[in-house]
Short mmCIF file of C-alpha atoms in Angstrom, two decimals:
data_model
loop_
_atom_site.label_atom_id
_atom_site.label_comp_id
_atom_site.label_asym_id
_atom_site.label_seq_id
_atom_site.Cartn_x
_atom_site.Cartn_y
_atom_site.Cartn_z
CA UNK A 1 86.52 24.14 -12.80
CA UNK A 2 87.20 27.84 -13.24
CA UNK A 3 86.67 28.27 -9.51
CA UNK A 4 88.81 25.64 -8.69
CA UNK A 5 92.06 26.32 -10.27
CA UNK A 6 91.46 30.03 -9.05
CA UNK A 7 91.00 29.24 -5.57
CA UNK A 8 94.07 26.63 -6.09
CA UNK A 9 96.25 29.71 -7.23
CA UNK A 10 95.32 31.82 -4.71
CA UNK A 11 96.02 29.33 -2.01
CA UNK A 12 99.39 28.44 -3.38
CA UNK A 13 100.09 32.54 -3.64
CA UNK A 14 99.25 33.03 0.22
CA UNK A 15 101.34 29.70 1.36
CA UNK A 16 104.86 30.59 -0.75
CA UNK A 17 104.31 34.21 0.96
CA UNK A 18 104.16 32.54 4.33
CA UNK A 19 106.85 30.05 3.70
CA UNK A 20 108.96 33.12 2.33
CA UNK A 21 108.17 35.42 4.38
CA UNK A 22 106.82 38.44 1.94
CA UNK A 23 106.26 41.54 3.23
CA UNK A 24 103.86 42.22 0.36
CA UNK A 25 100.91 40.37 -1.01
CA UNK A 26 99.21 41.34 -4.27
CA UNK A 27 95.87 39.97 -4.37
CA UNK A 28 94.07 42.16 -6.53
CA UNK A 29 91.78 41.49 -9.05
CA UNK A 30 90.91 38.03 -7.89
CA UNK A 31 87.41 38.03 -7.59
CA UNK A 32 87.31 37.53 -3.76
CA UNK A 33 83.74 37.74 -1.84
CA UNK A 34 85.10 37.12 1.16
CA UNK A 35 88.54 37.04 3.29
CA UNK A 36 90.84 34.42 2.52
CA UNK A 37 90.97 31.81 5.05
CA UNK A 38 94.14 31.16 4.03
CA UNK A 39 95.18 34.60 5.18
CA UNK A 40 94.10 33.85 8.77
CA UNK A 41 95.01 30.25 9.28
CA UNK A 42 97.63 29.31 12.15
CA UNK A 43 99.83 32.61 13.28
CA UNK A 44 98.93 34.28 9.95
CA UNK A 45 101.45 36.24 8.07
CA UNK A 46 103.06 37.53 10.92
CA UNK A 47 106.07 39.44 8.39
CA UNK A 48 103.37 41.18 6.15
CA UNK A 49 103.47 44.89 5.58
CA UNK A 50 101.07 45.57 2.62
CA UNK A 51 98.22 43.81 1.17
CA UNK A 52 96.70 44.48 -1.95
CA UNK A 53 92.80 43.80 -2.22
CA UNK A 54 91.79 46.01 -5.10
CA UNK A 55 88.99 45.58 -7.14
CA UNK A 56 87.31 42.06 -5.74
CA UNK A 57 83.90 41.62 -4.04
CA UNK A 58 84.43 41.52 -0.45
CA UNK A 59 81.81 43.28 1.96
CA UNK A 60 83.77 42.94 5.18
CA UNK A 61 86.57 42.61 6.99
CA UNK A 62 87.53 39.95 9.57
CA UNK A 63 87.75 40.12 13.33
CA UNK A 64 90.78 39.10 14.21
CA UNK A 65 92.75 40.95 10.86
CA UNK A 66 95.04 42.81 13.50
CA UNK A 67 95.97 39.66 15.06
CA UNK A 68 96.64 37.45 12.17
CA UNK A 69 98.66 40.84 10.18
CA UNK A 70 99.94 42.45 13.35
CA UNK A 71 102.87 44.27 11.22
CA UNK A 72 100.22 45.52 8.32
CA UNK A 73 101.78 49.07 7.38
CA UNK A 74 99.69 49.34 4.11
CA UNK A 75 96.28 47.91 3.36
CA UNK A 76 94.67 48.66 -0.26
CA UNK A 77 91.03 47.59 -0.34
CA UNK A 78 90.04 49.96 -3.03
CA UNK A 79 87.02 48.95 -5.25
CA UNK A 80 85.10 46.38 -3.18
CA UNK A 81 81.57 46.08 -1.71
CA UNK A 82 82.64 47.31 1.81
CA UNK A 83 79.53 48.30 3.67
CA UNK A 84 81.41 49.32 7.11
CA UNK A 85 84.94 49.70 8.73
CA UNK A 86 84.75 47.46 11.79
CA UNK A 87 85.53 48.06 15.21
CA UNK A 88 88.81 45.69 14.54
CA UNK A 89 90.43 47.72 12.28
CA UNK A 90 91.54 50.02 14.96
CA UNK A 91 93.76 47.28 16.68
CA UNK A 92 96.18 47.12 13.13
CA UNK A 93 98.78 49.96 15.33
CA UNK A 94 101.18 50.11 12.67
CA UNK A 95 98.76 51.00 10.35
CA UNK A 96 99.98 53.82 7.75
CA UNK A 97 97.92 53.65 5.00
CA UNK A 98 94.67 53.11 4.27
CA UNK A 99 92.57 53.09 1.08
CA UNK A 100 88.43 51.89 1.26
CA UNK A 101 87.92 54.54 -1.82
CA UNK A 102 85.31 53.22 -4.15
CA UNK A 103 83.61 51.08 -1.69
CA UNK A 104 79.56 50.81 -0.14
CA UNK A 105 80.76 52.47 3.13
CA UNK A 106 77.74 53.61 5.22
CA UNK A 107 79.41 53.51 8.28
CA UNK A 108 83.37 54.21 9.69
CA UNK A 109 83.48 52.82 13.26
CA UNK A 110 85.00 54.94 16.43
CA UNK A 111 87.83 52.66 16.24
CA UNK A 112 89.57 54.51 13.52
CA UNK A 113 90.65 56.78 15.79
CA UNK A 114 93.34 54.17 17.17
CA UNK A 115 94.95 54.18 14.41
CA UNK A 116 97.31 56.58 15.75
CA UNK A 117 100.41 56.00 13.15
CA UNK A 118 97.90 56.57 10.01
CA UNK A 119 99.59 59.07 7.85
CA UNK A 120 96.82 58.35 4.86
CA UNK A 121 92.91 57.61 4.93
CA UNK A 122 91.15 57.29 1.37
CA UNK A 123 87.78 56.90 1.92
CA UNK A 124 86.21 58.80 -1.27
CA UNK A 125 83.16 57.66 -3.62
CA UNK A 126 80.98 55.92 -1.03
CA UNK A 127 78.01 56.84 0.55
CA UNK A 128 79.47 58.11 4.20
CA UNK A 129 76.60 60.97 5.41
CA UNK A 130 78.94 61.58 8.53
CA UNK A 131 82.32 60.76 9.68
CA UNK A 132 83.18 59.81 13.55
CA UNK A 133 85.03 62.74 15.88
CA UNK A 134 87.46 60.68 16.50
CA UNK A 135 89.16 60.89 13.42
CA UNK A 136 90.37 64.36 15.43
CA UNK A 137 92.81 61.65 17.30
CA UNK A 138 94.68 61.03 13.85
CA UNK A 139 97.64 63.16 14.95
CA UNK A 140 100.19 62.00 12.27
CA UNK A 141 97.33 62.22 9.54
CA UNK A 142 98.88 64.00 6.43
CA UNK A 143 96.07 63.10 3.62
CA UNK A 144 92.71 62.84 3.58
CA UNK A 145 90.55 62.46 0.70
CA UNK A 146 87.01 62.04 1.82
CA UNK A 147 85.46 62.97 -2.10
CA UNK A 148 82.27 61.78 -3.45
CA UNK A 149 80.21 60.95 -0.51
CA UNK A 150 77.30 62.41 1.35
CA UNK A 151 78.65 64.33 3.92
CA UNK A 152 76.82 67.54 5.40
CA UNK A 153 79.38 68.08 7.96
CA UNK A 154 82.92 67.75 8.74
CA UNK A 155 83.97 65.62 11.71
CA UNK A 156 83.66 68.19 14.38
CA UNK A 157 87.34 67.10 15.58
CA UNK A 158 89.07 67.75 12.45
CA UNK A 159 91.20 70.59 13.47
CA UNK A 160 93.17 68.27 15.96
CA UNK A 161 94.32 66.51 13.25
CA UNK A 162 98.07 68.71 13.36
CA UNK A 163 99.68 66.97 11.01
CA UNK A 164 97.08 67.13 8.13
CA UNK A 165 98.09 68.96 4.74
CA UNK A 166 95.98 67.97 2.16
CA UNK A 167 91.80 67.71 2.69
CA UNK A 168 90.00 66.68 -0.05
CA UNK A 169 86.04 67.36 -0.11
CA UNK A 170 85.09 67.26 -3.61
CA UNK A 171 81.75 66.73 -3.85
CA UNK A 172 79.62 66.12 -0.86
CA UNK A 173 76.91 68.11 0.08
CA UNK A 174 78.32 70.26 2.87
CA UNK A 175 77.57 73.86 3.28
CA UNK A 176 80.10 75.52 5.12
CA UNK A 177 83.67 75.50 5.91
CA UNK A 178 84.12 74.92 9.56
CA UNK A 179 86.25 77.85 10.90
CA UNK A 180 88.39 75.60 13.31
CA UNK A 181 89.76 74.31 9.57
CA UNK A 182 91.63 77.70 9.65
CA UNK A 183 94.36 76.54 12.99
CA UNK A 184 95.27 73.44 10.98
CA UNK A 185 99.12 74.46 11.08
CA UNK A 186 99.87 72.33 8.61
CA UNK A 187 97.12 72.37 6.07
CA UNK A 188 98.92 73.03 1.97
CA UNK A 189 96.15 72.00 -0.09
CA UNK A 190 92.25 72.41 0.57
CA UNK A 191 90.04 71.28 -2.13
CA UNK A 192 85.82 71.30 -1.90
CA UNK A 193 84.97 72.30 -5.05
CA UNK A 194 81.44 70.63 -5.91
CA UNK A 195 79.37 71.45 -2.76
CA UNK A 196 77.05 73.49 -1.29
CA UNK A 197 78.90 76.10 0.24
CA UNK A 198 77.56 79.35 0.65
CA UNK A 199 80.02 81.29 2.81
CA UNK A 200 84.12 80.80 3.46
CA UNK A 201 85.83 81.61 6.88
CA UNK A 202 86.76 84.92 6.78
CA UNK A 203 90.12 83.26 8.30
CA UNK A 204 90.70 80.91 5.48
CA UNK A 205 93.80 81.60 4.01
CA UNK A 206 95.69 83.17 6.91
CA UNK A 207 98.30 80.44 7.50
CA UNK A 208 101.10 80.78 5.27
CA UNK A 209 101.11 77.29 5.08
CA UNK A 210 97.96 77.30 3.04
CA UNK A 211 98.62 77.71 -0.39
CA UNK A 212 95.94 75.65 -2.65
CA UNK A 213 92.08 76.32 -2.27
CA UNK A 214 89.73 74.72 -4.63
CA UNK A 215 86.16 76.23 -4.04
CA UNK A 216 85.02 75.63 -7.98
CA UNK A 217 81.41 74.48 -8.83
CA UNK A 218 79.74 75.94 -5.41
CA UNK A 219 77.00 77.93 -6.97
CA UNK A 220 75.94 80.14 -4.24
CA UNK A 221 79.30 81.10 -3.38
CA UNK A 222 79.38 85.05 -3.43
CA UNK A 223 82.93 86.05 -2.35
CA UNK A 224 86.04 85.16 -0.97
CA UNK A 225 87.83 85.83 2.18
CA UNK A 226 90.60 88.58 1.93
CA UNK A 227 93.19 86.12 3.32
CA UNK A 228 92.86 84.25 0.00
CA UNK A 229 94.71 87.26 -1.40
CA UNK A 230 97.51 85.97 -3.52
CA UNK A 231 96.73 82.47 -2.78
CA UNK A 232 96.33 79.75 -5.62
CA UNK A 233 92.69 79.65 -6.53
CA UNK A 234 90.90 77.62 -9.38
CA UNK A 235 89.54 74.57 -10.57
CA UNK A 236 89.64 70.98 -9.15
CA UNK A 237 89.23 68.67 -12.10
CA UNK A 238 87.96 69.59 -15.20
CA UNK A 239 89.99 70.55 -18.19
CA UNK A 240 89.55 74.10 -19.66
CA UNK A 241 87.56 73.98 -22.90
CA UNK A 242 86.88 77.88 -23.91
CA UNK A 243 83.52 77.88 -25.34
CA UNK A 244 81.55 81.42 -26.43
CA UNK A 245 83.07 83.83 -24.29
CA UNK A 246 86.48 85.44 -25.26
CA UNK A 247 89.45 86.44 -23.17
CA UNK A 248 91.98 88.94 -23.71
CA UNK A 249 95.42 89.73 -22.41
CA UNK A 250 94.29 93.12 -20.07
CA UNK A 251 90.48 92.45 -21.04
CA UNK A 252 88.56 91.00 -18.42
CA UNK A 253 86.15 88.74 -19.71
CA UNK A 254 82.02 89.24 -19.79
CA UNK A 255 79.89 87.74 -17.47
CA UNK A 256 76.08 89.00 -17.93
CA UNK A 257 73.70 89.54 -14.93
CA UNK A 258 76.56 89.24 -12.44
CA UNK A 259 77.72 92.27 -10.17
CA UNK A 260 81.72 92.33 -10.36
CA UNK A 261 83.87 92.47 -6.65
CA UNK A 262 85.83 95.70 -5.90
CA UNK A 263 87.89 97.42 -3.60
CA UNK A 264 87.70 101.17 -2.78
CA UNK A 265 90.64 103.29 -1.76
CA UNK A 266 89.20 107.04 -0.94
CA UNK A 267 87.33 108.32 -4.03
CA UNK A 268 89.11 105.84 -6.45
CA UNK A 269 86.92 101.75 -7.29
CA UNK A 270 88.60 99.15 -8.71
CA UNK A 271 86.87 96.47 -10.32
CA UNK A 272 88.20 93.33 -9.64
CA UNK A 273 88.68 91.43 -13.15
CA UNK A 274 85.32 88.80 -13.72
CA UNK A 275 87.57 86.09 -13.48
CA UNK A 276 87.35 86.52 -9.83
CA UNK A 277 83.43 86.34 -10.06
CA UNK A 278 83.44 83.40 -12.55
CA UNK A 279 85.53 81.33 -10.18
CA UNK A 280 82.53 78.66 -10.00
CA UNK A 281 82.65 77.81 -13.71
CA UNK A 282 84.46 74.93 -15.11
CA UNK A 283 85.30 77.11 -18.48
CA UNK A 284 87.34 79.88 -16.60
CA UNK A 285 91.20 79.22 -15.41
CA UNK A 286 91.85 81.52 -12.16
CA UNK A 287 94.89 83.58 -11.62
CA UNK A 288 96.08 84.57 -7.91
CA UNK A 289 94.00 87.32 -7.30
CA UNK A 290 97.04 89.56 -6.41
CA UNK A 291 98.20 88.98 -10.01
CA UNK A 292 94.72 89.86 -10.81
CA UNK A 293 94.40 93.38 -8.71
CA UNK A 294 97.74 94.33 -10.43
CA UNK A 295 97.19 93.91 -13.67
CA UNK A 296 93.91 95.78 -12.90
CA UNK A 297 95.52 98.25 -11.64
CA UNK A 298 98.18 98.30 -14.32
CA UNK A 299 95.90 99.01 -16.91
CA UNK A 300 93.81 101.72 -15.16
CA UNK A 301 97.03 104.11 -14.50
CA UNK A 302 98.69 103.15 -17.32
CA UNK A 303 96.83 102.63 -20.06
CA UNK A 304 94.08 105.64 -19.19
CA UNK A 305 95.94 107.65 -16.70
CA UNK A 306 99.30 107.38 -18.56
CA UNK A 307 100.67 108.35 -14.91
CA UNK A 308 101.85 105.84 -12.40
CA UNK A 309 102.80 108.12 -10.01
CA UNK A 310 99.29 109.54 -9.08
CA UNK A 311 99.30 106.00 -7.64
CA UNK A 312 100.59 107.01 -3.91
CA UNK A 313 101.92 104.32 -1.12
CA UNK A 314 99.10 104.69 1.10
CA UNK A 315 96.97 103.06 -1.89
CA UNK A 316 99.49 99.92 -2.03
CA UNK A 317 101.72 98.48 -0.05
CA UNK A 318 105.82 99.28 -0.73
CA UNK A 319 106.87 96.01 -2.53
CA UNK A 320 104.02 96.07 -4.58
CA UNK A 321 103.84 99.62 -5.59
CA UNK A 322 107.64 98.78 -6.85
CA UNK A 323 106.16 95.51 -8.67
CA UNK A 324 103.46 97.76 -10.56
CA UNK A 325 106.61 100.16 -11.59
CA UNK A 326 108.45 97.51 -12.62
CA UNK A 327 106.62 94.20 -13.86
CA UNK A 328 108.86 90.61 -13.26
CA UNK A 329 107.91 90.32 -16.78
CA UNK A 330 105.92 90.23 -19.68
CA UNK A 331 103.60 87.85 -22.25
CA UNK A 332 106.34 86.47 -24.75
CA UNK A 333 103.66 87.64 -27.56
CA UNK A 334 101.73 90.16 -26.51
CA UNK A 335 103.88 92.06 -23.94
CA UNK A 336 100.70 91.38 -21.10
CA UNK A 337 102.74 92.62 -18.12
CA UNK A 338 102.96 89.63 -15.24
CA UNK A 339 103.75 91.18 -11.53
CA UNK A 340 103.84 87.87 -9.62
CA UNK A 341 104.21 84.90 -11.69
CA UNK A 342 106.59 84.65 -14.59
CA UNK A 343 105.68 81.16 -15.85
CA UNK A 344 101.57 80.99 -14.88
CA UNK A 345 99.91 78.05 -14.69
CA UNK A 346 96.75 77.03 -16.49
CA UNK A 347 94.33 75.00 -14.24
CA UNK A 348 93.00 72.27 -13.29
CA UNK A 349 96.88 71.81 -12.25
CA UNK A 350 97.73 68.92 -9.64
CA UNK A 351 101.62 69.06 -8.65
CA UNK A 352 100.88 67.87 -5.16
CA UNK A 353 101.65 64.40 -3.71
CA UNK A 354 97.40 65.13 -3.60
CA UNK A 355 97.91 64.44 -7.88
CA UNK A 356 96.82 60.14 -7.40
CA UNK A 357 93.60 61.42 -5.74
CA UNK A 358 92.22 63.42 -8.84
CA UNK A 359 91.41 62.33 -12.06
CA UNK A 360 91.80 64.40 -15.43
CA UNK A 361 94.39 66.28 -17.11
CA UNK A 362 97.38 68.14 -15.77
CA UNK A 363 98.51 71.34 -17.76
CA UNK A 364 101.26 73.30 -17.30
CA UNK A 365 102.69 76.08 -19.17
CA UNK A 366 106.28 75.98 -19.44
CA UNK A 367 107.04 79.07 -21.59
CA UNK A 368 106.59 82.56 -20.40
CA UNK A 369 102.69 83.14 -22.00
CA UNK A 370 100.18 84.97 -20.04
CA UNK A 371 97.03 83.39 -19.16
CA UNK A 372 94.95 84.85 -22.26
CA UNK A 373 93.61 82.04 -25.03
CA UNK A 374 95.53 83.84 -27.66
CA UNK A 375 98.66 83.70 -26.16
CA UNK A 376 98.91 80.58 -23.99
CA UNK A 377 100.69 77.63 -25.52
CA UNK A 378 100.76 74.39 -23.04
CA UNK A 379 101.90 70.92 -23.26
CA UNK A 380 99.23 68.27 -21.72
CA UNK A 381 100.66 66.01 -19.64
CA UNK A 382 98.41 62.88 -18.72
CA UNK A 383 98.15 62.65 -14.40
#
């Protein structure tokens, strides 16, 4: 009876949308294990724009979807029991966004490379091992979230993909960063924190567009390229929770059995604060490593040299040999000097239009504390 007066509903939802004309469809939540014939009867719903599927049972997707929804801009199928993307979803042109997150997906067909006006393609937590090259074609991609699958590889294409600013790997079990990532002219926001990677393109980090890199939770990661310099570096989606360890405004913290980075200028080493080394721990928040190397810095000539001026240009470059004289600012509490940022951040932080795609807690400082446990105060704000 249940059945019934569900299936009743639905078909009297789908007919008032056709009579009316609705250019969107909210079918979510209705415990669907297959397409609704209703959907595809006669011409269809030729004034549709965006259909909502979420959460229901279906496993795949009709044949002749493109033809029956030939104006589709948005299609949400998030949360079903999708097993592959079939070759006719490539013939939906208009097609802008698309979400199969949270499905079975095995397989993504060829065909998604039609889909030439896609701006957005969620296909995270499935089990997809590879992904086709022709996602490469996706010119006017902008977002890709491809999180929580099986992946060894990126699609071999991806670089063609000009229009693409936020990548989203989270997760997978891919070893390397391909270096043709690096002439993505667009790319803002790279995150592939929970993999395998070993190694990072010594060219990451050279666009200026590139401003986000989440590497967190990659275990045999041993450095980072020097293009990363100043960039925004730290974690992905965990919350900090300080635990035994102790940090200190101008104290780096201790991290036993590891060997800390540095950077030599003639007889003079600088050790690089352990932050920098700790960066695949969930319990450590990560500064820009330029605010890093200054503060470094700062405290060496300062606080044991008592003499900036044995620090000579060749050592630093102009603007930041001014920036070491003369600090932007300092901790409200415990007068921590801060070179590059005024208002720091504490991570995991997700300002993005990437923020829907993560789950967890954003934090962000809005007084002027340094990044030290005794001094940073923080209001939590729910993503």
């Amino acid at each position: 009876m249940c059945c019934l007066v569900m299936a009743s509903e639905l078909c009297k939802t789908i007919s008032e949308a056709k009579l009316e004309r609705h250019k969107n469809l909210f079918l979510n939540y209705r415990n669907l294990h297959h397409f609704p014939l209703e959907l595809l009867k006669d011409e269809g719903l030729q004034y549709l724009e965006r259909l909502y599927m979420k959460r229901n049972s279906l496993t795949t997707l009709p044949e002749n979807l493109a033809q029956k929804l030939p104006n589709l801009v948005e299609l949400y199928l998030h949360s079903n029991n999708i097993v592959v993307v079939p070759e006719a979803i490539g013939s939906l042109v208009k097609l802008q966004f698309l979400d199969l997150s949270d499905n079975a997906l095995e397989i993504v067909c060829p065909e998604i490379g039609r889909l030439r006006s896609l701006r957005h393609l969620r296909l995270a937590n499935n089990q997809l091992k590879y992904l086709p090259a022709e996602v490469g074609d996706l010119r006017e991609l902008q977002t890709l979230d491809i999180s929580t699958n099986r992946l060894i590889t990126l699609p071999e294409r991806l670089h063609m993909c000009l229009s693409l600013q936020y990548l989203t790997a989270d997760r997978n079990h891919l070893w390397y960063v391909p270096r043709h990532l690096c002439q993505l002219p667009s790319l803002n926001e790279l995150s592939m924190a929970g993999n395998r990677l070993a190694f990072l393109p010594l060219d990451l980090g050279r666009s200026r567009e590139l401003q986000y890199v989440y590497v967190d939770n990659n275990i045999h990661l041993k450095g980072l390229p020097s293009y990363l310099y100043n960039k925004v570096i730290g974690c992905s989606g965990t919350d900090y929770k300080p635990k035994d360890r102790h940090l200190s405004c101008g104290s780096p913290i201790q991290v036993s059995e590891v060997k800390l980075l540095s950077f030599s200028s003639g007889q003079l080493t600088v050790f690089l604060p352990a932050e920098v080394k700790s960066i695949g721990t969930e319990t450590d928040h990560v500064l820009p490593l330029q605010e890093l190397a200054m503060r470094t810095l700062y405290d060496i000539y300062y606080r044991f040299l008592k003499d900036l001026n044995f620090l000579t240009p060749i050592s630093l470059p102009k603007s930041l040999l001014e920036l070491l004289h003369c600090p932007l600012g300092h901790c409200h509490r415990c007068s921590q000097p801060m070179f590059t940022i005024v208002y720091p951040k504490l991570f995991p932080l997700r300002e993005t239009p990437m923020a829907g795609l993560h789950q967890g807690r954003t934090t962000v400082s809005f007084v002027a504390y340094c990044c030290s446990t005794q001094c940073l105060q923080t209001f939590d704000l729910l993503s």
